[in-house]
């Protein structure tokens, strides 16, 4: 078999890696202060993402919501195929049917 037979072709390079983290319409409030307002975020396999912003802009809160260390008020967080749904003091993981 020729050595270049296993090399990826143009079609292989055009396929985007799968999303491993999906955040949709994420909202987090602390009392009357809305610190996250409808955040959307996609992170794909092998992608490096930096979250930057001034102090108090919600960076740590976003990461805590994604890690489910903080219960968010609205929106969806999916990590690979697991959907995390905020509950009363607990996390419910639903696998797709």
Short mmCIF file of C-alpha atoms in Angstrom, two decimals, residues 10-79:
data_model
loop_
_atom_site.label_atom_id
_atom_site.label_comp_id
_atom_site.label_asym_id
_atom_site.label_seq_id
_atom_site.Cartn_x
_atom_site.Cartn_y
_atom_site.Cartn_z
CA UNK A 10 -9.20 17.39 1.91
CA UNK A 11 -12.59 16.03 3.03
CA UNK A 12 -11.06 14.71 6.27
CA UNK A 13 -9.57 18.11 7.11
CA UNK A 14 -12.88 19.91 6.53
CA UNK A 15 -14.73 17.94 9.22
CA UNK A 16 -14.92 19.94 12.45
CA UNK A 17 -14.06 18.08 15.66
CA UNK A 18 -17.01 17.16 17.84
CA UNK A 19 -18.23 19.62 20.45
CA UNK A 20 -17.24 18.48 23.92
CA UNK A 21 -18.82 21.43 25.77
CA UNK A 22 -21.95 23.27 24.69
CA UNK A 23 -23.44 26.15 26.65
CA UNK A 24 -26.70 27.73 25.49
CA UNK A 25 -28.48 30.84 26.84
CA UNK A 26 -26.79 30.52 30.27
CA UNK A 27 -28.10 32.97 32.87
CA UNK A 28 -26.87 33.30 36.44
CA UNK A 29 -28.17 35.80 38.98
CA UNK A 30 -27.01 36.68 42.45
CA UNK A 31 -30.06 38.38 43.92
CA UNK A 32 -30.98 41.21 41.53
CA UNK A 33 -27.55 41.21 39.85
CA UNK A 34 -27.51 39.25 36.57
CA UNK A 35 -23.85 38.26 36.17
CA UNK A 36 -24.25 35.93 33.16
CA UNK A 37 -26.73 37.05 30.50
CA UNK A 38 -27.56 34.51 27.81
CA UNK A 39 -24.06 33.09 27.34
CA UNK A 40 -23.44 30.73 24.39
CA UNK A 41 -20.19 28.77 24.16
CA UNK A 42 -18.92 25.82 22.12
CA UNK A 43 -15.66 24.03 22.84
CA UNK A 44 -14.56 21.37 20.37
CA UNK A 45 -12.24 18.42 20.93
CA UNK A 46 -8.56 19.49 21.01
CA UNK A 47 -9.54 23.18 21.06
CA UNK A 48 -7.88 25.53 23.56
CA UNK A 49 -10.17 28.29 24.83
CA UNK A 50 -9.26 31.27 27.00
CA UNK A 51 -11.89 33.20 28.91
CA UNK A 52 -10.64 36.71 29.53
CA UNK A 53 -12.19 39.84 30.95
CA UNK A 54 -11.95 42.35 33.75
CA UNK A 55 -12.36 41.49 37.40
CA UNK A 56 -15.99 40.82 38.26
CA UNK A 57 -17.09 40.13 34.68
CA UNK A 58 -18.28 36.56 35.40
CA UNK A 59 -15.37 34.40 34.20
CA UNK A 60 -15.16 32.28 37.33
CA UNK A 61 -18.95 32.11 37.62
CA UNK A 62 -19.17 30.78 34.06
CA UNK A 63 -16.59 28.07 34.77
CA UNK A 64 -18.30 27.18 38.06
CA UNK A 65 -21.63 26.82 36.24
CA UNK A 66 -20.07 24.62 33.55
CA UNK A 67 -18.50 22.43 36.27
CA UNK A 68 -21.83 22.48 38.14
CA UNK A 69 -20.24 23.99 41.23
CA UNK A 70 -22.78 26.80 40.91
CA UNK A 71 -26.46 26.30 40.09
CA UNK A 72 -27.43 28.53 37.16
CA UNK A 73 -30.88 30.07 36.70
CA UNK A 74 -31.56 29.47 33.00
CA UNK A 75 -29.98 27.79 30.01
CA UNK A 76 -28.38 24.48 29.10
CA UNK A 77 -24.94 22.96 29.67
CA UNK A 78 -23.90 19.82 27.80
CA UNK A 79 -20.59 18.10 28.33
#
